[in-house]
PDB file of C-alpha atoms and ligand atoms in Angstrom:
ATOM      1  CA  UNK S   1      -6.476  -0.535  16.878  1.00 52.00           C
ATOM      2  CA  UNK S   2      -7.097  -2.079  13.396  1.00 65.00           C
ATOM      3  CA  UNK S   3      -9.604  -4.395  13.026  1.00 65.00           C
ATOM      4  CA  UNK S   4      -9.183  -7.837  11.466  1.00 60.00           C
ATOM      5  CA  UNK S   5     -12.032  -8.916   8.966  1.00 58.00           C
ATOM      6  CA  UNK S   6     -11.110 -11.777   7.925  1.00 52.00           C
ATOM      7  CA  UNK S   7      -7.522 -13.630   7.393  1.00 59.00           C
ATOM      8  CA  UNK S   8      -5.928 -11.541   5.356  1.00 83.00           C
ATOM      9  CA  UNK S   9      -7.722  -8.324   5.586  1.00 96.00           C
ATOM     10  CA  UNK S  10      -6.688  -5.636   8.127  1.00 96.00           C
ATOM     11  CA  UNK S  11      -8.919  -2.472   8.050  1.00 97.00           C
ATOM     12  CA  UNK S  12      -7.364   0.301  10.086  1.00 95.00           C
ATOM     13  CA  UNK S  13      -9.753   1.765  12.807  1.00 86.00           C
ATOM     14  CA  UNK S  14      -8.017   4.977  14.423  1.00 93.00           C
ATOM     15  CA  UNK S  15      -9.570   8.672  14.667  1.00 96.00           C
ATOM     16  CA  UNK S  16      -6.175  10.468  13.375  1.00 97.00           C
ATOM     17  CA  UNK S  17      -6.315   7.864  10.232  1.00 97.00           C
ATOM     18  CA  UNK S  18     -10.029   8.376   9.564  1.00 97.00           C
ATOM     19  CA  UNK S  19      -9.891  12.759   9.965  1.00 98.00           C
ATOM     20  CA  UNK S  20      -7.400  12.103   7.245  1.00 98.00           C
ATOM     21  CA  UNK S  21      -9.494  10.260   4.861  1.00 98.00           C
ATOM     22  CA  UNK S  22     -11.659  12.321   5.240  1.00 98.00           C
ATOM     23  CA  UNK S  23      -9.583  15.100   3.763  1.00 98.00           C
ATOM     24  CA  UNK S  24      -8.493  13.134   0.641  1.00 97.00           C
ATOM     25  CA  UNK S  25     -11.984  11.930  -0.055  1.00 98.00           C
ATOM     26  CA  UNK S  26     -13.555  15.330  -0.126  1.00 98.00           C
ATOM     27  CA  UNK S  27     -13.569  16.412  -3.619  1.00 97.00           C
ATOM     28  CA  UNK S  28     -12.829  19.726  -2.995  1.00 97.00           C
ATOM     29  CA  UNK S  29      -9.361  19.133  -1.548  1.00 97.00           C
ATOM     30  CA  UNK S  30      -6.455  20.439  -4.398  1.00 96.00           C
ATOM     31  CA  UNK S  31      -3.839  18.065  -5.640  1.00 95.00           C
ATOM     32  CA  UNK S  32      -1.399  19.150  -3.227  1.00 95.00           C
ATOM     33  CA  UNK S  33      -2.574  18.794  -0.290  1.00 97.00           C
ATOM     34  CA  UNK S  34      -4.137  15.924  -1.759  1.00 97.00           C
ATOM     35  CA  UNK S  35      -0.150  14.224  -2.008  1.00 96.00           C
ATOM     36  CA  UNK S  36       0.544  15.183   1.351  1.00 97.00           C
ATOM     37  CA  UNK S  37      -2.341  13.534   3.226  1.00 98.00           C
ATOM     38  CA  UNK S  38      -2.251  10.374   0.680  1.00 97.00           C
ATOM     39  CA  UNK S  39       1.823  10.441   2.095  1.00 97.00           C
ATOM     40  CA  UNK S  40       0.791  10.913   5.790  1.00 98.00           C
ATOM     41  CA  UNK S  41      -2.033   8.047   6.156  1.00 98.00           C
ATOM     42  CA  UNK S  42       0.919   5.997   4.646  1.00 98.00           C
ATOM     43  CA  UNK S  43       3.432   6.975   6.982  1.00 97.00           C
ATOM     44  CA  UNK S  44       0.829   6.618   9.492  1.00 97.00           C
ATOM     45  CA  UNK S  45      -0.035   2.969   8.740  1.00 97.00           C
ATOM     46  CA  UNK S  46       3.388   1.698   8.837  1.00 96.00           C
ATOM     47  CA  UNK S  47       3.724   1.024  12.146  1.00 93.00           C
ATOM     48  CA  UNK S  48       1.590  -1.435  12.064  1.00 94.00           C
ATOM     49  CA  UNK S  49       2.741  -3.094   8.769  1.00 95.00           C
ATOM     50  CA  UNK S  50       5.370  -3.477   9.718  1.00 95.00           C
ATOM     51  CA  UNK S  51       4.256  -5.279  13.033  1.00 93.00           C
ATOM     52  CA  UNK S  52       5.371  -8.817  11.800  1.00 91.00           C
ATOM     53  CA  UNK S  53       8.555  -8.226  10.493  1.00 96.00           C
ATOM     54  CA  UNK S  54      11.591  -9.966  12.008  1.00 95.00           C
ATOM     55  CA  UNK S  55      14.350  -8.786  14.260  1.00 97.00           C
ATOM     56  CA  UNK S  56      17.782  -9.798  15.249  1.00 97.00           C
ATOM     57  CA  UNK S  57      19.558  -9.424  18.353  1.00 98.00           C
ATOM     58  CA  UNK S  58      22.769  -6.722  18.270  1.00 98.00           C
ATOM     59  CA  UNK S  59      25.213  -6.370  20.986  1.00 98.00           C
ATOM     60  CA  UNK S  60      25.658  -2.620  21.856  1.00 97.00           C
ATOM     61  CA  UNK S  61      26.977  -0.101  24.128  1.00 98.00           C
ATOM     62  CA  UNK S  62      24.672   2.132  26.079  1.00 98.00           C
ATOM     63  CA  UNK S  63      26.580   5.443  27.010  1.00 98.00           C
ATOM     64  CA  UNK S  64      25.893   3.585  30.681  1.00 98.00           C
ATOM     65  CA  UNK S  65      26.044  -0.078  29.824  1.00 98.00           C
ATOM     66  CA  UNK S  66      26.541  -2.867  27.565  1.00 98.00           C
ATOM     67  CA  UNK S  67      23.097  -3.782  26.532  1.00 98.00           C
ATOM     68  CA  UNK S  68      21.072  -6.659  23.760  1.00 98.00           C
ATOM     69  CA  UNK S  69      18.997  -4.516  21.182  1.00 98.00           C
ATOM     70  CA  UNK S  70      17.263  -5.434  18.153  1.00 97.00           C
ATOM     71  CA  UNK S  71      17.400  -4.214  14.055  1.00 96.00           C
ATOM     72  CA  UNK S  72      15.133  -5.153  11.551  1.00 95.00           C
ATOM     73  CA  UNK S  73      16.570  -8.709  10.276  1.00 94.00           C
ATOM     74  CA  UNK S  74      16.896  -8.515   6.711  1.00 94.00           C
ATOM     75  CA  UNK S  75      16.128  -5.656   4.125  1.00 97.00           C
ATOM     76  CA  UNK S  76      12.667  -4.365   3.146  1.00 97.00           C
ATOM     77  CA  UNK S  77      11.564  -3.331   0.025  1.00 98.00           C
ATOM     78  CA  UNK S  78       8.893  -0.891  -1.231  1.00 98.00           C
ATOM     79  CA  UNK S  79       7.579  -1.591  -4.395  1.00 98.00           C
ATOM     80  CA  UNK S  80       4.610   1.071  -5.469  1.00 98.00           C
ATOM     81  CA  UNK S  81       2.499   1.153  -8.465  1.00 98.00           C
ATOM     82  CA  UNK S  82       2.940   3.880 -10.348  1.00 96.00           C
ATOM     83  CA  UNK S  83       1.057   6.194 -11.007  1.00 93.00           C
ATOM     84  CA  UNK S  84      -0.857   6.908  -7.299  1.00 96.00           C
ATOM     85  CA  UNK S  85       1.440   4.286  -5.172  1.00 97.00           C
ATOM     86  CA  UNK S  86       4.361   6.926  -5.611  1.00 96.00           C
ATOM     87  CA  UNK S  87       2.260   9.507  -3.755  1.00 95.00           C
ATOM     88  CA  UNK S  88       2.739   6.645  -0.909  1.00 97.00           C
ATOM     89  CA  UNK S  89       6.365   6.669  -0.672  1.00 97.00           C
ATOM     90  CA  UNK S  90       7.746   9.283   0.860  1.00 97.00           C
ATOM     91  CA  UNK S  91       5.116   9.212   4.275  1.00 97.00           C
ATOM     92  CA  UNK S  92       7.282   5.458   4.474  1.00 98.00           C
ATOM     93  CA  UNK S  93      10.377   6.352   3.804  1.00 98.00           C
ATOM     94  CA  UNK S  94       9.813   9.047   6.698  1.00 97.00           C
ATOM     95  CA  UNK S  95       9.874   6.235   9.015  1.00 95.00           C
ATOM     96  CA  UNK S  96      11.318   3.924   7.391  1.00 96.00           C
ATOM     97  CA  UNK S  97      14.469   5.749   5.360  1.00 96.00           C
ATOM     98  CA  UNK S  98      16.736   2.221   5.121  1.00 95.00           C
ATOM     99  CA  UNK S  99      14.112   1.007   2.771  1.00 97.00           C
ATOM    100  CA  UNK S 100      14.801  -0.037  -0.946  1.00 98.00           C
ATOM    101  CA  UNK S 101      12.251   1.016  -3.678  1.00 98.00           C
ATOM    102  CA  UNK S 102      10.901  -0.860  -6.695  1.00 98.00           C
ATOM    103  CA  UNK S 103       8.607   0.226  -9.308  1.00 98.00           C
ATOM    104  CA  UNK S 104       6.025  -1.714 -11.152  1.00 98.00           C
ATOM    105  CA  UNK S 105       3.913   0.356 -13.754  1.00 97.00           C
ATOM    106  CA  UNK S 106       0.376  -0.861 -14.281  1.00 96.00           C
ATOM    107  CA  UNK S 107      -2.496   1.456 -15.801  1.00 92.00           C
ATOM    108  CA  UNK S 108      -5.807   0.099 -15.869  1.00 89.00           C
ATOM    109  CA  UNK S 109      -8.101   0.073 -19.143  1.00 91.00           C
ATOM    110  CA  UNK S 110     -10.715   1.990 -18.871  1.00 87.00           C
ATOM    111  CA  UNK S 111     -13.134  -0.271 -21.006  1.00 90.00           C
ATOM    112  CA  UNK S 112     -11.935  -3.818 -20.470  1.00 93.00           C
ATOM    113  CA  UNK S 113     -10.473  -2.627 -16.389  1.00 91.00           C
ATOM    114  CA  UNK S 114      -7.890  -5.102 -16.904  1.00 93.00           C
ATOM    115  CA  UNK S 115      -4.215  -3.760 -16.287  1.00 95.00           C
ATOM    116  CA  UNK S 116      -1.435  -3.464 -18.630  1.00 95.00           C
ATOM    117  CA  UNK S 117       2.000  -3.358 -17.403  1.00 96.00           C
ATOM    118  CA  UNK S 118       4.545  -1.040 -18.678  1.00 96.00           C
ATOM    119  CA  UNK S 119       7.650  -1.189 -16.193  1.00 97.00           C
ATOM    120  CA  UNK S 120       8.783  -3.333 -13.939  1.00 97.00           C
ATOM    121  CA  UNK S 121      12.089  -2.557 -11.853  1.00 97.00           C
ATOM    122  CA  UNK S 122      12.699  -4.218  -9.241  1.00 98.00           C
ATOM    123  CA  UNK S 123      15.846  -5.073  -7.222  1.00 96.00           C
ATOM    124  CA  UNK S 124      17.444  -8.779  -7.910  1.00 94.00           C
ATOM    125  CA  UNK S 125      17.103 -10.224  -4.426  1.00 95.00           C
ATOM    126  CA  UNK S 126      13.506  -9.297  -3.440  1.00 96.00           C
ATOM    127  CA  UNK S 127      13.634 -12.155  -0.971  1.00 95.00           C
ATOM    128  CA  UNK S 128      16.283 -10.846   0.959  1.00 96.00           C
ATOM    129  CA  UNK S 129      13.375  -9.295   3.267  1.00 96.00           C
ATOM    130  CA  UNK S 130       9.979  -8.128   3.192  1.00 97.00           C
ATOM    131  CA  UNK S 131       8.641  -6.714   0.453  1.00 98.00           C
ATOM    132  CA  UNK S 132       5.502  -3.745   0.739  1.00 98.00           C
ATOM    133  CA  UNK S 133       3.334  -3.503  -2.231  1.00 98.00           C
ATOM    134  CA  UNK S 134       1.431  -0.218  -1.846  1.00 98.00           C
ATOM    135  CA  UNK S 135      -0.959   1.107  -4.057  1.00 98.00           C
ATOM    136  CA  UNK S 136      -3.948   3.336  -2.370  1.00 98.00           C
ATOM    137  CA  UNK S 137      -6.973   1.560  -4.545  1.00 98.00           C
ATOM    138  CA  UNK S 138      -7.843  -1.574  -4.106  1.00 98.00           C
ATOM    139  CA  UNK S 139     -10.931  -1.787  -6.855  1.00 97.00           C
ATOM    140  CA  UNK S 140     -11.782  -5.234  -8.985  1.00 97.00           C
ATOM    141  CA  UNK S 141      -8.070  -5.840  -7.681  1.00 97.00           C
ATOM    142  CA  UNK S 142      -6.301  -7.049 -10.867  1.00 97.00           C
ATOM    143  CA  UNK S 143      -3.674  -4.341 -10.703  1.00 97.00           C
ATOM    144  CA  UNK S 144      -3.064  -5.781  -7.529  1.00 97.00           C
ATOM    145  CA  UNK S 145      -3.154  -9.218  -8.289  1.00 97.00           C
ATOM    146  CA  UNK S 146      -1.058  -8.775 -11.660  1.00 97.00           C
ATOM    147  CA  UNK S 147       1.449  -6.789  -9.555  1.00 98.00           C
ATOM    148  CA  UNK S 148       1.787  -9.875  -6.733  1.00 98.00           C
ATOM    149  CA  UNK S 149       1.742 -11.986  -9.375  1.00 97.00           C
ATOM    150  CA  UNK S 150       5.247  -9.814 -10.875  1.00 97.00           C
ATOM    151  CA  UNK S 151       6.915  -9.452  -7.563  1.00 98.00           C
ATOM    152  CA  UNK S 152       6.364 -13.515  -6.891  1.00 98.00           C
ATOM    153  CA  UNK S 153       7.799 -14.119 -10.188  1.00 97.00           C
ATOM    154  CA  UNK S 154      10.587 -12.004  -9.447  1.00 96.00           C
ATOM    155  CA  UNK S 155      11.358 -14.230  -6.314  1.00 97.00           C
ATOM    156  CA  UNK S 156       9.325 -11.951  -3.374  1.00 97.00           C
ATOM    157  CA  UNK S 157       8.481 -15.003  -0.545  1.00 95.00           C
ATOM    158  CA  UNK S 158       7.695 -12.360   2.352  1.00 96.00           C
ATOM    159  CA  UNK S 159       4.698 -10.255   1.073  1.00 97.00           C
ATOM    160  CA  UNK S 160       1.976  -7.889   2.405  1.00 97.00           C
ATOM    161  CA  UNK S 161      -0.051  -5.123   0.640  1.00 98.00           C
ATOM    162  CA  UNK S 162      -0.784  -1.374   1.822  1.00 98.00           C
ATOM    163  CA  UNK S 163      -4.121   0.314   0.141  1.00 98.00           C
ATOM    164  CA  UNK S 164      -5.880   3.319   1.183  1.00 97.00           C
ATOM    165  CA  UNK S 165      -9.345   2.089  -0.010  1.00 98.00           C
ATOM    166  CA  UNK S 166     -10.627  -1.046  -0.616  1.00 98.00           C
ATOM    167  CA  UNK S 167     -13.076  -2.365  -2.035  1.00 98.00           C
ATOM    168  CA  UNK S 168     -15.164  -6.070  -1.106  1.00 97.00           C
ATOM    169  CA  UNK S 169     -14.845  -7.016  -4.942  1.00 97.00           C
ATOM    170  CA  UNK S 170     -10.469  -6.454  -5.245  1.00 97.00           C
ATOM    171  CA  UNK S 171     -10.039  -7.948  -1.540  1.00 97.00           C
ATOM    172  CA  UNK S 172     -12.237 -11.361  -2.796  1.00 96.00           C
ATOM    173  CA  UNK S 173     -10.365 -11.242  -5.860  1.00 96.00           C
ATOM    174  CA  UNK S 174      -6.447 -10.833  -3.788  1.00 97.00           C
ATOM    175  CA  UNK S 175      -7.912 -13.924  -1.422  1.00 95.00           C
ATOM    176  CA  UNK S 176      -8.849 -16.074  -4.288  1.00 95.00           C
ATOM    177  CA  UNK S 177      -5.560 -15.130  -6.531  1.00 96.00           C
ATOM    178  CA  UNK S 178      -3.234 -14.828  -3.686  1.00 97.00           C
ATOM    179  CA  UNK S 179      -4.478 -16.010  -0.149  1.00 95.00           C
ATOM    180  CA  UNK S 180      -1.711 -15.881   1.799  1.00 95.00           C
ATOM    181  CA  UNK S 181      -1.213 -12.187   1.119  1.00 96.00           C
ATOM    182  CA  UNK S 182      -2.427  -9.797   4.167  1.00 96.00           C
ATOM    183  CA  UNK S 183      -4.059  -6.702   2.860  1.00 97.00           C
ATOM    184  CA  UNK S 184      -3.944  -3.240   4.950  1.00 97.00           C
ATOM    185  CA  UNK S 185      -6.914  -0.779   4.347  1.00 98.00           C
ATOM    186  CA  UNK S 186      -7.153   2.496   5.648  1.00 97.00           C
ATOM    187  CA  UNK S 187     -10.602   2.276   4.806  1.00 97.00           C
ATOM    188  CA  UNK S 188     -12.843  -1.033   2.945  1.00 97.00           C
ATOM    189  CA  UNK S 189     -15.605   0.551   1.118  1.00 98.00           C
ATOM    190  CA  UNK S 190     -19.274  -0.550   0.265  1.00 98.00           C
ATOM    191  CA  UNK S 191     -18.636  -1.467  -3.772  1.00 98.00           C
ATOM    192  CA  UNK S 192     -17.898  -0.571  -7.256  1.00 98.00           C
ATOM    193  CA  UNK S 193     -19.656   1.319  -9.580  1.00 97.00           C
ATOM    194  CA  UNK S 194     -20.646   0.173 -13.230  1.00 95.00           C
ATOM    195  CA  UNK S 195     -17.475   2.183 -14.354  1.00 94.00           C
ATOM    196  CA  UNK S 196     -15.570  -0.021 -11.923  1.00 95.00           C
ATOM    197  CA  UNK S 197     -14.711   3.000  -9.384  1.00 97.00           C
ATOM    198  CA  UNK S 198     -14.852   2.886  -5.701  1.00 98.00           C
ATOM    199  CA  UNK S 199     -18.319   3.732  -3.783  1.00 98.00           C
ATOM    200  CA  UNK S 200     -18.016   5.915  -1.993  1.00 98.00           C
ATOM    201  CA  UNK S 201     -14.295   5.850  -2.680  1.00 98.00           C
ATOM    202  CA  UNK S 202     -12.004   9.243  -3.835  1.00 98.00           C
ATOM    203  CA  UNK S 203     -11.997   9.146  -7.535  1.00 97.00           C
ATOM    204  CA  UNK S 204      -9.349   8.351  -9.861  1.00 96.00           C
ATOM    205  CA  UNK S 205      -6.356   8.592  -6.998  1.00 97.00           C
ATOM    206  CA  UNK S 206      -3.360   9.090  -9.763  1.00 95.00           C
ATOM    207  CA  UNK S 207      -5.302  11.799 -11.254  1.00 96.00           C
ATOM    208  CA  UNK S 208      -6.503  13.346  -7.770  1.00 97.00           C
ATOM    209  CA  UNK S 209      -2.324  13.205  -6.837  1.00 95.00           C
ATOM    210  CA  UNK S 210      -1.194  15.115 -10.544  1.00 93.00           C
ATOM    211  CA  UNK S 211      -3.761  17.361 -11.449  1.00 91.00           C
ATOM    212  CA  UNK S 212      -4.789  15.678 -14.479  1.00 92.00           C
ATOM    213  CA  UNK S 213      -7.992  15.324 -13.882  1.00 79.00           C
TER     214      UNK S 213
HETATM  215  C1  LIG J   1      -5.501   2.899 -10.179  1.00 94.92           C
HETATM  216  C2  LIG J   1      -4.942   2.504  -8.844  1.00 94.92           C
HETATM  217  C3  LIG J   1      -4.690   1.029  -9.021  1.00 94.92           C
HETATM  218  C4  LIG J   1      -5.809   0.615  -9.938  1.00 94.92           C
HETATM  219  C5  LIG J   1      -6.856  -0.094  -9.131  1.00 94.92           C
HETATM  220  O1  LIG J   1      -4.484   3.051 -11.111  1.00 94.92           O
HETATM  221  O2  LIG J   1      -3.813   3.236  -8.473  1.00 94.92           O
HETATM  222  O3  LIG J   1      -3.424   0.745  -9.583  1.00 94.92           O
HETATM  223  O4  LIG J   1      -6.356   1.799 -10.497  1.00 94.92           O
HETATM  224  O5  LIG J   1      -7.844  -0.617  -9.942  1.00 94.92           O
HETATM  225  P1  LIG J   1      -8.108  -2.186 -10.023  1.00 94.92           P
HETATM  226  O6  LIG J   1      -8.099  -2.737  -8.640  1.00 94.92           O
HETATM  227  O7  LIG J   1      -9.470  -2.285 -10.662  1.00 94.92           O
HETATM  228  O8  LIG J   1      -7.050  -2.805 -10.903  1.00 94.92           O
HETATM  229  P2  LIG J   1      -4.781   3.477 -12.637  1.00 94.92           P
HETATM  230  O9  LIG J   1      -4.896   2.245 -13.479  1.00 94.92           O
HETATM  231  O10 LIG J   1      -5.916   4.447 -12.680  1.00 94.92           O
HETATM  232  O11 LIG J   1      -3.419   4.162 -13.070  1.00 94.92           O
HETATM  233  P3  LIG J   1      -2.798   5.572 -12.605  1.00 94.92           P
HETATM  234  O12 LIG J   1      -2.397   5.431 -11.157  1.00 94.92           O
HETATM  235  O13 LIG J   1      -1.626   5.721 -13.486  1.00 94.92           O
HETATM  236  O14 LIG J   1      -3.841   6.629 -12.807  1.00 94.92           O
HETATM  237  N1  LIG J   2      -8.653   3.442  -9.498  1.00 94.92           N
HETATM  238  C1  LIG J   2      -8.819   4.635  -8.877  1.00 94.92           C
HETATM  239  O1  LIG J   2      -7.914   5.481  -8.897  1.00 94.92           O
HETATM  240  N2  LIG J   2      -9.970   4.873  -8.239  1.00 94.92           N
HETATM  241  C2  LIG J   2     -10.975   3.969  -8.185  1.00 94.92           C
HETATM  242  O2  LIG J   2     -12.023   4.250  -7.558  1.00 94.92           O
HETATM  243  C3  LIG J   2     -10.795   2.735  -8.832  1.00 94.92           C
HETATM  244  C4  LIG J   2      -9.619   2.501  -9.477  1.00 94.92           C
END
């Protein structure tokens, strides 16, 4: 079961969840297989994302019976940050295939570690469901802040967050900029180095995911 921190911070506590961080965070783990764990925590986490989302009743037939069943009310969206949230997609799509997906493109600066945003595409009715924002690292969190920030102004009301690893500085920073967000951590680390990296963390994720380290 996941554990709840505080309000909006849910930390994921499961042995299948943890064996696979461990594979990502070992630095000796290739780019590929890399992707495909990144994709499979994802997938993994979902279920309980998604945990709050609405349903409607449907009328259907049963090959035995009539029967009252329920479908997702309204329609989700997916919205990753490129680069590393794209290695997140496809382990939700898996289980969740009906889902839109939006891009925002935020790269960090290395010296000042504030983001700059170079794409945002993102469907025209974001509130007509919820919306996931997934990006695995969760560091001084102003990618994450500057993307909420983005999908708010482009009319998101239902939001939550997905991150692999998070750190205490980014989740302070999401519950001062955006409070009523709930974050979802595979893992919440001790701190951030002077470089502003994760400690104990996985490195620099997008690279880790590409090669291009
Ligand atoms: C990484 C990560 C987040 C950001 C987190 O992206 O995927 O978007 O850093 O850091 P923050 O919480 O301090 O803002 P990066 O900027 O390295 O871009 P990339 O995925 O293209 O490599
Ligand atoms: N971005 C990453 O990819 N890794 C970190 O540790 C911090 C920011």
């Amino acid at each position: 079961m996941p554990t709840t921190h505080s309000r909006p911070l849910i930390v994921f506590d499961h042995p299948l969840i943890a064996h696979k961080m461990a594979t990502i965070r070992d630095q000796s783990t290739a780019h590929r297989p890399f992707r495909a764990t990144l994709s499979q925590i994802a997938g993994l986490m979902v279920f309980e994302v998604t945990r709050s989302f609405k349903t409607n009743p449907v009328n259907i037939q049963t090959p035995v019976t009539s029967a009252t069943a329920h479908r997702l009310a309204g329609t989700v969206t997916i919205v990753p940050v490129l680069r590393a949230g794209l290695g997140m997609i496809d382990g939700i799509l898996e289980v969740m295939p009906e889902a839109r997906v939006g891009h925002l493109g935020l790269a960090r600066d290395e010296e000042t570690l504030e983001p700059i945003a170079y794409l945002n595409k993102l469907p025209a009715d974001l509130d007509a469901g919820p919306v996931i924002l997934v990006d695995p690292m969760l560091a001084t969190g102003g990618s994450a802040s500057a993307a909420i920030s983005m999908l708010k102004d482009a009319g998101a009301t239902d939001l939550r967050m997905i991150c692999l690893v998070a750190a205490p500085e980014g989740v302070e920073r999401l519950q001062n900029d955006h409070p009523e967000i709930t974050i979802y951590a595979a893992a919440l680390d001790d701190c951030l180095n002077e470089r502003g990296y994760i400690v104990p963390g996985l490195g620099d994720a997008g690279d880790r995911m590409y090669g291009t380290v």
